[in-house]
Amino acid sequence: MTFHQFLLILRARRIVVAGVLGVVIVTTLLVSLIIPRQYTAETALVIDVKSPDPIVGAALPVQMMVGYMATQVDIINSNRVAERVVGLLKMDEAPSVREQWQADTDGRGELRVWLAELLQKKLVVRPSRESNVITVAFTGNAPDFAAAVANAFAQAYIEVNLELKVEPARQYARWFDEQSGPLREKVEAAQKRLSDYQLRHGIVPADGRLDVENARLAEISSQLVAAEAQRMDSRSRQSQSGSAETLPEVLQSGLIQGLKAELARQEAAREQLGSRVGKNHPDYARIEAEIRSLRERIGAETQRIASSMGTATRVNVARESDLRAALEAQKKRVLELRERRDQIAVLQRDVESAQRAYDLVAQRLTQASLESRTQQTNIAVLASAKAPVQHSSPRTALNLALAVFLGTLLGLGSALLLELVDQRVRGPEDIEQCAAAPLLGIIPSRA
């Protein structure tokens, strides 16, 4: 079919095309005038997702904002919010609504659920693509009713969102509260074990006895080293010579040196006196007696010093033995104190570990308790819904435009369908297609 043939068909079937178009337009106009008018009210909500939580102090990560906004849209569209709207508006208390529910469902199910489903069908939630604003639109038969339902959806969403935030916090608070009791008992038990151990062994928290005992141990060790040195020195001096006269103490004694000088002087006087008067002279005998006395005193003093060296050696040996015993006893005491200190360290770590666990649970309990009692939300009503002045449907002008377009398509389709059913010759092309002979001429129609 050529375009010229198509135009010839439309020209021949113009009455059909015009009739179908007129019927569609009239029908659309009548339907637009008959169906009840619908009014759409919109409320805008802004969600603050960038500010940190006032209790937790953490902000929502940027990569989770898209999912968070989608979740908020799903919450607004949920049955829980719709049922809350029914409760806020007390729609289930109206007798007419109950009668309609009885007629539609024969009393099956719940009235509030049925009303919530009806409200959800007329609800439209549109999140903004470039901001954190969500538009909630509701379409109803009356302007005031549509605005009231839209505002009720905003209020119900805020309340449900707060409940969804508070309910888990309440559960956590109850759980942490249950855990805090046993943990507090563990802290008290660990502290009691530490206190009992300190009391049993007489240890105070700021006890510095271990340092004192360590210093005492070092002092005893140094005294023992000094005693060993003195004992070895006295023994070496005692055994280095077989004669007591050669001992350093004897040679360094002032008394013995004085006696020896006096002895030398008396011996010299005896030699001089012997050469003059002889050995039988009374003065010679007197000097001889003094010499013997000096020698006896020198021998006695030498013997005394030698004896004192042996006594010093014995004293040093005894003192060394006592110091060794004291050193062993001090080592044992220091080891006992270190063992007690280690045990106290273990008990203190138990107390600190139990205290950290209790502090952590107490901190989470406080945080969960605050969250469970919070009445703050990150959602605010940006613009409340107002009763619309103009109805949103039916849109008569738009419906007529669509009717013209669809009517024209239906008219053209009807014309083509009739032409297929009842084909006629509309021009020379049709004759050439139908007959095998060539076209000889055309008889013009009378004017």
Short mmCIF file of C-alpha atoms in Angstrom, two decimals:
data_model
loop_
_atom_site.label_atom_id
_atom_site.label_comp_id
_atom_site.label_asym_id
_atom_site.label_seq_id
_atom_site.Cartn_x
_atom_site.Cartn_y
_atom_site.Cartn_z
CA MET A 1 0.00 0.00 0.00
CA THR A 2 1.38 3.36 -1.06
CA PHE A 3 0.91 6.59 0.80
CA HIS A 4 -1.41 7.82 -1.95
CA GLN A 5 -3.58 4.74 -1.55
CA PHE A 6 -3.59 5.28 2.23
CA LEU A 7 -4.79 8.86 1.73
CA LEU A 8 -7.50 7.68 -0.65
CA ILE A 9 -8.66 5.15 1.96
CA LEU A 10 -8.80 7.84 4.66
CA ARG A 11 -10.70 10.14 2.32
CA ALA A 12 -13.22 7.42 1.56
CA ARG A 13 -13.53 6.34 5.24
CA ARG A 14 -13.33 9.82 6.78
CA ILE A 15 -16.76 9.45 8.32
CA VAL A 16 -15.65 6.31 10.16
CA VAL A 17 -12.44 7.95 11.41
CA ALA A 18 -14.33 11.04 12.53
CA GLY A 19 -16.99 8.93 14.23
CA VAL A 20 -14.50 6.82 16.18
CA LEU A 21 -12.55 9.91 17.22
CA GLY A 22 -15.74 11.65 18.34
CA VAL A 23 -16.90 8.63 20.32
CA VAL A 24 -13.56 8.36 22.11
CA ILE A 25 -13.46 12.07 22.92
CA VAL A 26 -17.05 12.14 24.16
CA THR A 27 -16.57 8.99 26.20
CA THR A 28 -13.40 10.36 27.75
CA LEU A 29 -15.09 13.64 28.56
CA LEU A 30 -18.08 11.92 30.12
CA VAL A 31 -15.87 9.61 32.18
CA SER A 32 -13.75 12.55 33.33
CA LEU A 33 -16.88 14.36 34.41
CA ILE A 34 -18.50 11.35 36.08
CA ILE A 35 -15.65 9.86 38.11
CA PRO A 36 -15.16 11.50 41.54
CA ARG A 37 -12.41 14.01 41.92
CA GLN A 38 -9.21 13.02 43.75
CA TYR A 39 -7.04 15.41 45.77
CA THR A 40 -3.32 14.83 46.46
CA ALA A 41 -1.63 16.33 49.52
CA GLU A 42 2.13 16.24 49.99
CA THR A 43 4.38 16.60 53.02
CA ALA A 44 8.17 16.82 52.89
CA LEU A 45 10.51 15.21 55.42
CA VAL A 46 14.21 15.96 55.78
CA ILE A 47 16.53 13.32 57.24
CA ASP A 48 19.80 14.41 58.82
CA VAL A 49 22.31 11.66 58.02
CA LYS A 50 25.50 13.73 58.24
CA SER A 51 25.41 14.89 61.86
CA PRO A 52 26.89 12.45 64.40
CA ASP A 53 24.63 10.66 66.82
CA PRO A 54 24.40 12.73 70.04
CA ILE A 55 24.80 9.62 72.26
CA VAL A 56 27.06 7.31 70.28
CA GLY A 57 28.99 10.14 68.66
CA ALA A 58 29.39 8.30 65.34
CA ALA A 59 28.20 9.55 61.97
CA LEU A 60 26.71 7.46 59.19
CA PRO A 61 29.35 6.45 56.61
CA VAL A 62 28.92 8.06 53.22
CA GLN A 63 28.78 4.73 51.40
CA MET A 64 25.74 3.68 53.46
CA MET A 65 23.61 6.78 52.83
CA VAL A 66 21.92 5.41 49.70
CA GLY A 67 20.89 2.23 51.45
CA TYR A 68 19.81 4.21 54.50
CA MET A 69 17.48 6.43 52.44
CA ALA A 70 16.03 3.39 50.67
CA THR A 71 15.38 1.81 54.06
CA GLN A 72 13.53 4.93 55.23
CA VAL A 73 11.31 4.77 52.14
CA ASP A 74 10.50 1.14 52.88
CA ILE A 75 9.67 2.05 56.49
CA ILE A 76 7.19 4.71 55.34
CA ASN A 77 5.57 2.18 53.00
CA SER A 78 5.42 -0.49 55.72
CA ASN A 79 2.26 -1.88 57.31
CA ARG A 80 3.43 -0.73 60.73
CA VAL A 81 3.40 2.93 59.72
CA ALA A 82 0.07 2.56 57.92
CA GLU A 83 -1.54 0.90 60.96
CA ARG A 84 -0.14 3.69 63.14
CA VAL A 85 -1.84 6.21 60.80
CA VAL A 86 -5.14 4.39 61.26
CA GLY A 87 -4.70 4.65 65.01
CA LEU A 88 -3.72 8.32 64.92
CA LEU A 89 -6.74 9.28 62.83
CA LYS A 90 -9.04 6.82 64.68
CA MET A 91 -10.39 5.63 61.37
CA ASP A 92 -11.29 2.21 62.77
CA GLU A 93 -13.73 3.80 65.19
CA ALA A 94 -16.04 5.21 62.49
CA PRO A 95 -19.25 3.11 62.13
CA SER A 96 -19.41 3.70 58.37
CA VAL A 97 -15.89 2.38 57.92
CA ARG A 98 -16.72 -0.71 59.96
CA GLU A 99 -19.84 -1.33 57.85
CA GLN A 100 -17.81 -1.04 54.65
CA TRP A 101 -15.23 -3.47 56.06
CA GLN A 102 -17.98 -5.93 56.94
CA ALA A 103 -19.41 -5.66 53.45
CA ASP A 104 -16.06 -6.12 51.69
CA THR A 105 -14.49 -8.85 53.85
CA ASP A 106 -17.49 -10.44 55.61
CA GLY A 107 -15.73 -9.70 58.90
CA ARG A 108 -12.59 -11.67 58.11
CA GLY A 109 -9.23 -10.35 59.21
CA GLU A 110 -8.61 -7.18 61.18
CA LEU A 111 -10.19 -3.82 60.46
CA ARG A 112 -6.98 -1.91 61.09
CA VAL A 113 -5.01 -4.08 58.67
CA TRP A 114 -7.70 -3.67 56.02
CA LEU A 115 -7.66 0.10 56.40
CA ALA A 116 -3.86 0.15 56.34
CA GLU A 117 -3.83 -1.71 53.03
CA LEU A 118 -6.30 0.77 51.53
CA LEU A 119 -4.15 3.70 52.65
CA GLN A 120 -1.01 2.10 51.22
CA LYS A 121 -2.61 1.84 47.80
CA LYS A 122 -3.03 5.62 47.65
CA LEU A 123 0.34 6.48 49.15
CA VAL A 124 3.32 7.58 47.05
CA VAL A 125 6.78 8.06 48.61
CA ARG A 126 9.40 9.82 46.51
CA PRO A 127 12.99 10.23 47.74
CA SER A 128 15.02 13.07 46.31
CA ARG A 129 17.95 12.06 44.14
CA GLU A 130 20.29 14.87 45.20
CA SER A 131 19.20 15.59 48.77
CA ASN A 132 17.99 13.94 51.96
CA VAL A 133 14.38 15.02 51.47
CA ILE A 134 11.54 12.49 51.16
CA THR A 135 8.16 13.54 49.81
CA VAL A 136 5.09 11.70 51.10
CA ALA A 137 1.99 12.13 48.91
CA PHE A 138 -1.50 10.79 49.63
CA THR A 139 -4.47 10.91 47.31
CA GLY A 140 -8.00 11.06 48.73
CA ASN A 141 -11.55 12.02 47.88
CA ALA A 142 -11.49 15.13 50.08
CA PRO A 143 -8.77 17.78 50.35
CA ASP A 144 -8.80 17.93 54.14
CA PHE A 145 -8.74 14.14 54.44
CA ALA A 146 -5.80 13.85 52.04
CA ALA A 147 -3.82 16.48 53.99
CA ALA A 148 -4.65 14.84 57.34
CA VAL A 149 -3.55 11.40 56.13
CA ALA A 150 -0.31 12.78 54.62
CA ASN A 151 0.57 14.55 57.88
CA ALA A 152 -0.40 11.45 59.85
CA PHE A 153 1.97 9.37 57.72
CA ALA A 154 4.78 11.83 58.51
CA GLN A 155 4.02 11.72 62.24
CA ALA A 156 3.63 7.93 62.26
CA TYR A 157 6.91 7.51 60.38
CA ILE A 158 8.76 9.66 62.92
CA GLU A 159 7.27 7.69 65.81
CA VAL A 160 7.98 4.30 64.24
CA ASN A 161 11.52 5.34 63.33
CA LEU A 162 12.11 6.38 66.93
CA GLU A 163 10.65 3.07 68.16
CA LEU A 164 12.91 1.12 65.81
CA LYS A 165 15.85 2.97 67.32
CA VAL A 166 14.72 2.68 70.94
CA GLU A 167 13.49 -0.94 71.02
CA PRO A 168 16.92 -2.55 70.30
CA ALA A 169 18.50 -0.17 72.81
CA ARG A 170 16.03 -1.33 75.46
CA GLN A 171 16.83 -4.95 74.74
CA TYR A 172 20.56 -4.21 74.95
CA ALA A 173 20.03 -2.29 78.19
CA ARG A 174 18.20 -5.25 79.74
CA TRP A 175 20.92 -7.66 78.60
CA PHE A 176 23.76 -5.45 79.85
CA ASP A 177 21.91 -4.99 83.12
CA GLU A 178 21.70 -8.76 83.52
CA GLN A 179 25.41 -9.11 82.78
CA SER A 180 26.52 -6.30 85.08
CA GLY A 181 25.43 -8.16 88.25
CA PRO A 182 27.66 -11.25 87.80
CA LEU A 183 30.55 -9.10 86.61
CA ARG A 184 30.24 -6.86 89.66
CA GLU A 185 30.27 -9.97 91.85
CA LYS A 186 33.44 -11.15 90.10
CA VAL A 187 35.11 -7.80 90.79
CA GLU A 188 34.12 -7.96 94.43
CA ALA A 189 35.29 -11.59 94.76
CA ALA A 190 38.66 -10.82 93.13
CA GLN A 191 39.12 -7.77 95.34
CA LYS A 192 38.26 -9.82 98.42
CA ARG A 193 40.81 -12.48 97.52
CA LEU A 194 43.45 -9.79 97.11
CA SER A 195 42.53 -8.13 100.42
CA ASP A 196 42.47 -11.45 102.30
CA TYR A 197 45.90 -12.38 100.95
CA GLN A 198 47.36 -9.01 101.92
CA LEU A 199 45.79 -9.23 105.37
CA ARG A 200 46.96 -12.80 105.92
CA HIS A 201 50.56 -11.94 105.07
CA GLY A 202 50.57 -8.42 106.47
CA ILE A 203 51.12 -6.69 103.12
CA VAL A 204 49.88 -3.19 102.49
CA PRO A 205 49.39 -1.79 98.97
CA ALA A 206 52.36 0.59 99.33
CA ASP A 207 54.55 -2.02 101.06
CA GLY A 208 58.26 -1.49 100.33
CA ARG A 209 59.53 -4.36 102.40
CA LEU A 210 60.85 -6.20 99.38
CA ASP A 211 63.12 -3.26 98.59
CA VAL A 212 64.24 -3.09 102.21
CA GLU A 213 64.92 -6.83 102.34
CA ASN A 214 66.83 -6.65 99.06
CA ALA A 215 68.98 -3.87 100.49
CA ARG A 216 69.51 -5.88 103.65
CA LEU A 217 70.49 -8.91 101.56
CA ALA A 218 73.04 -6.82 99.67
CA GLU A 219 74.39 -5.45 102.94
CA ILE A 220 74.77 -8.92 104.48
CA SER A 221 76.48 -10.10 101.29
CA SER A 222 78.96 -7.25 101.47
CA GLN A 223 79.58 -7.94 105.17
CA LEU A 224 80.19 -11.61 104.40
CA VAL A 225 82.71 -10.71 101.72
CA ALA A 226 84.47 -8.40 104.17
CA ALA A 227 84.49 -11.10 106.90
CA GLU A 228 85.92 -13.66 104.46
CA ALA A 229 88.65 -11.21 103.55
CA GLN A 230 89.48 -10.54 107.22
CA ARG A 231 89.50 -14.25 108.04
CA MET A 232 91.79 -15.05 105.12
CA ASP A 233 94.06 -12.13 106.01
CA SER A 234 94.36 -13.16 109.68
CA ARG A 235 95.05 -16.76 108.74
CA SER A 236 97.66 -15.77 106.19
CA ARG A 237 99.37 -13.53 108.71
CA GLN A 238 99.21 -16.22 111.34
CA SER A 239 100.67 -18.87 109.06
CA GLN A 240 103.17 -16.86 107.07
CA SER A 241 105.93 -17.24 109.77
CA GLY A 242 106.68 -19.86 112.41
CA SER A 243 107.91 -17.26 115.00
CA ALA A 244 105.57 -14.89 116.73
CA GLU A 245 108.32 -12.25 116.84
CA THR A 246 108.14 -11.86 113.05
CA LEU A 247 104.38 -11.14 112.95
CA PRO A 248 103.59 -7.72 111.50
CA GLU A 249 101.52 -6.85 114.53
CA VAL A 250 104.48 -7.63 116.78
CA LEU A 251 106.88 -5.68 114.65
CA GLN A 252 104.49 -2.74 114.45
CA SER A 253 103.67 -2.73 118.18
CA GLY A 254 104.92 0.49 119.85
CA LEU A 255 105.15 -1.14 123.26
CA ILE A 256 107.35 -3.96 122.04
CA GLN A 257 109.54 -1.55 120.10
CA GLY A 258 109.94 0.58 123.24
CA LEU A 259 110.76 -2.48 125.35
CA LYS A 260 113.31 -3.61 122.77
CA ALA A 261 114.92 -0.16 122.74
CA GLU A 262 115.10 -0.20 126.54
CA LEU A 263 116.52 -3.75 126.35
CA ALA A 264 119.22 -2.60 123.92
CA ARG A 265 120.07 0.33 126.12
CA GLN A 266 120.33 -1.90 129.24
CA GLU A 267 122.46 -4.45 127.37
CA ALA A 268 124.82 -1.67 126.28
CA ALA A 269 124.99 -0.39 129.86
CA ARG A 270 125.68 -3.96 131.06
CA GLU A 271 128.60 -4.30 128.61
CA GLN A 272 130.12 -1.06 129.78
CA LEU A 273 129.60 -1.89 133.43
CA GLY A 274 131.01 -5.45 132.98
CA SER A 275 134.20 -4.10 131.46
CA ARG A 276 134.71 -1.70 134.38
CA VAL A 277 133.54 -3.55 137.48
CA GLY A 278 133.07 -7.18 136.42
CA LYS A 279 130.11 -9.52 136.54
CA ASN A 280 130.06 -9.89 140.30
CA HIS A 281 129.35 -6.25 140.97
CA PRO A 282 125.92 -5.53 142.49
CA ASP A 283 125.13 -2.96 139.76
CA TYR A 284 125.92 -5.56 137.14
CA ALA A 285 123.51 -8.01 138.80
CA ARG A 286 120.83 -5.30 138.94
CA ILE A 287 121.19 -4.54 135.24
CA GLU A 288 121.11 -8.26 134.44
CA ALA A 289 117.86 -8.57 136.38
CA GLU A 290 116.34 -5.64 134.47
CA ILE A 291 117.42 -7.19 131.17
CA ARG A 292 115.74 -10.49 132.09
CA SER A 293 112.60 -8.57 133.11
CA LEU A 294 112.55 -6.68 129.82
CA ARG A 295 112.98 -9.87 127.83
CA GLU A 296 110.14 -11.52 129.79
CA ARG A 297 107.89 -8.54 129.13
CA ILE A 298 108.79 -8.58 125.42
CA GLY A 299 108.06 -12.33 125.26
CA ALA A 300 104.79 -11.95 127.15
CA GLU A 301 103.67 -9.07 124.92
CA THR A 302 104.65 -10.99 121.82
CA GLN A 303 102.76 -14.03 123.02
CA ARG A 304 99.75 -11.89 123.77
CA ILE A 305 99.73 -10.44 120.28
CA ALA A 306 100.16 -13.87 118.74
CA SER A 307 97.32 -15.18 120.86
CA SER A 308 95.16 -12.25 119.83
CA MET A 309 95.81 -13.15 116.17
CA GLY A 310 94.44 -16.64 116.72
CA THR A 311 91.45 -15.23 118.60
CA ALA A 312 90.75 -12.78 115.75
CA THR A 313 90.90 -15.65 113.30
CA ARG A 314 88.41 -17.61 115.34
CA VAL A 315 86.19 -14.58 115.70
CA ASN A 316 86.33 -13.96 111.97
CA VAL A 317 85.48 -17.59 111.25
CA ALA A 318 82.54 -17.46 113.66
CA ARG A 319 81.37 -14.13 112.26
CA GLU A 320 81.66 -15.50 108.72
CA SER A 321 79.56 -18.50 109.70
CA ASP A 322 76.94 -16.28 111.28
CA LEU A 323 76.87 -14.04 108.21
CA ARG A 324 76.46 -17.06 105.94
CA ALA A 325 73.51 -18.26 108.02
CA ALA A 326 72.05 -14.76 108.03
CA LEU A 327 72.57 -14.55 104.24
CA GLU A 328 70.73 -17.82 103.63
CA ALA A 329 67.91 -16.74 105.92
CA GLN A 330 67.71 -13.37 104.16
CA LYS A 331 67.66 -15.06 100.73
CA LYS A 332 64.79 -17.26 101.87
CA ARG A 333 62.91 -14.24 103.19
CA VAL A 334 63.46 -12.30 99.96
CA LEU A 335 62.26 -15.29 97.92
CA GLU A 336 59.17 -15.55 100.10
CA LEU A 337 58.45 -11.85 99.67
CA ARG A 338 58.94 -12.15 95.90
CA GLU A 339 56.58 -15.11 95.79
CA ARG A 340 54.01 -13.13 97.74
CA ARG A 341 54.55 -10.14 95.50
CA ASP A 342 54.04 -12.34 92.42
CA GLN A 343 50.88 -13.78 93.92
CA ILE A 344 49.65 -10.28 94.68
CA ALA A 345 50.41 -9.31 91.07
CA VAL A 346 48.31 -12.24 89.86
CA LEU A 347 45.45 -11.26 92.16
CA GLN A 348 45.73 -7.65 91.08
CA ARG A 349 45.58 -8.65 87.41
CA ASP A 350 42.44 -10.66 88.19
CA VAL A 351 40.95 -7.60 89.84
CA GLU A 352 41.95 -5.34 86.93
CA SER A 353 40.61 -7.78 84.34
CA ALA A 354 37.30 -8.14 86.16
CA GLN A 355 37.15 -4.37 86.65
CA ARG A 356 37.77 -3.69 82.94
CA ALA A 357 35.02 -6.13 81.94
CA TYR A 358 32.63 -4.57 84.44
CA ASP A 359 33.52 -1.01 83.35
CA LEU A 360 32.95 -1.92 79.70
CA VAL A 361 29.55 -3.44 80.43
CA ALA A 362 28.66 -0.51 82.69
CA GLN A 363 29.62 1.93 79.94
CA ARG A 364 27.54 0.07 77.35
CA LEU A 365 24.69 -0.18 79.85
CA THR A 366 24.74 3.57 80.38
CA GLN A 367 24.85 4.19 76.64
CA ALA A 368 22.04 1.72 75.93
CA SER A 369 19.95 3.16 78.77
CA LEU A 370 20.35 6.66 77.36
CA GLU A 371 19.43 5.44 73.87
CA SER A 372 16.38 3.60 75.22
CA ARG A 373 15.09 6.81 76.81
CA THR A 374 15.91 9.18 74.00
CA GLN A 375 13.13 11.13 72.32
CA GLN A 376 15.38 12.74 69.73
CA THR A 377 15.28 11.79 66.09
CA ASN A 378 17.15 12.87 62.97
CA ILE A 379 13.88 13.37 61.05
CA ALA A 380 12.11 16.70 60.77
CA VAL A 381 9.02 17.83 58.88
CA LEU A 382 10.22 20.22 56.22
CA ALA A 383 6.73 21.16 54.97
CA SER A 384 3.40 19.98 56.33
CA ALA A 385 0.65 18.95 53.95
CA LYS A 386 -2.04 21.52 53.23
CA ALA A 387 -5.49 20.89 51.85
CA PRO A 388 -5.07 21.14 48.05
CA VAL A 389 -7.22 23.67 46.21
CA GLN A 390 -7.16 21.92 42.83
CA HIS A 391 -7.95 18.28 42.32
CA SER A 392 -5.18 16.02 41.06
CA SER A 393 -7.48 13.73 39.09
CA PRO A 394 -9.20 13.48 36.75
CA ARG A 395 -7.11 15.74 34.54
CA THR A 396 -9.66 16.64 31.89
CA ALA A 397 -7.30 18.47 29.52
CA LEU A 398 -4.72 15.70 29.65
CA ASN A 399 -7.40 13.06 29.23
CA LEU A 400 -8.85 14.87 26.19
CA ALA A 401 -5.38 15.15 24.64
CA LEU A 402 -4.87 11.45 25.16
CA ALA A 403 -8.39 10.81 23.81
CA VAL A 404 -7.59 12.73 20.65
CA PHE A 405 -4.42 10.76 20.15
CA LEU A 406 -5.95 7.38 20.91
CA GLY A 407 -9.16 8.21 19.02
CA THR A 408 -7.16 9.12 15.95
CA LEU A 409 -5.24 5.85 16.15
CA LEU A 410 -8.46 3.87 16.65
CA GLY A 411 -10.15 5.72 13.79
CA LEU A 412 -7.27 5.03 11.43
CA GLY A 413 -7.18 1.42 12.51
CA SER A 414 -10.93 1.08 12.01
CA ALA A 415 -10.70 2.57 8.52
CA LEU A 416 -7.92 0.21 7.52
CA LEU A 417 -9.77 -2.77 9.01
CA LEU A 418 -12.94 -1.94 7.06
CA GLU A 419 -10.91 -1.51 3.89
CA LEU A 420 -9.40 -4.95 4.37
CA VAL A 421 -12.83 -6.47 4.86
CA ASP A 422 -14.47 -4.57 1.94
CA GLN A 423 -11.80 -3.76 -0.60
CA ARG A 424 -12.67 -1.25 -3.36
CA VAL A 425 -10.89 0.42 -6.26
CA ARG A 426 -9.70 3.81 -5.11
CA GLY A 427 -7.28 4.68 -7.90
CA PRO A 428 -5.28 3.49 -10.93
CA GLU A 429 -2.87 1.61 -8.71
CA ASP A 430 -5.66 -0.62 -7.43
CA ILE A 431 -6.67 -1.59 -11.02
CA GLU A 432 -3.11 -2.44 -11.95
CA GLN A 433 -2.81 -4.64 -8.87
CA CYS A 434 -6.11 -6.42 -9.47
CA ALA A 435 -5.98 -6.90 -13.31
CA ALA A 436 -3.22 -8.37 -15.41
CA ALA A 437 -3.89 -5.96 -18.37
CA PRO A 438 -2.22 -2.59 -18.59
CA LEU A 439 -4.07 0.65 -17.89
CA LEU A 440 -5.25 2.30 -21.15
CA GLY A 441 -6.86 5.47 -19.80
CA ILE A 442 -8.85 7.19 -17.08
CA ILE A 443 -12.39 8.59 -17.50
CA PRO A 444 -12.60 11.76 -15.46
CA SER A 445 -15.52 12.22 -13.13
CA ARG A 446 -18.05 14.93 -13.84
CA ALA A 447 -17.68 18.05 -11.88
#
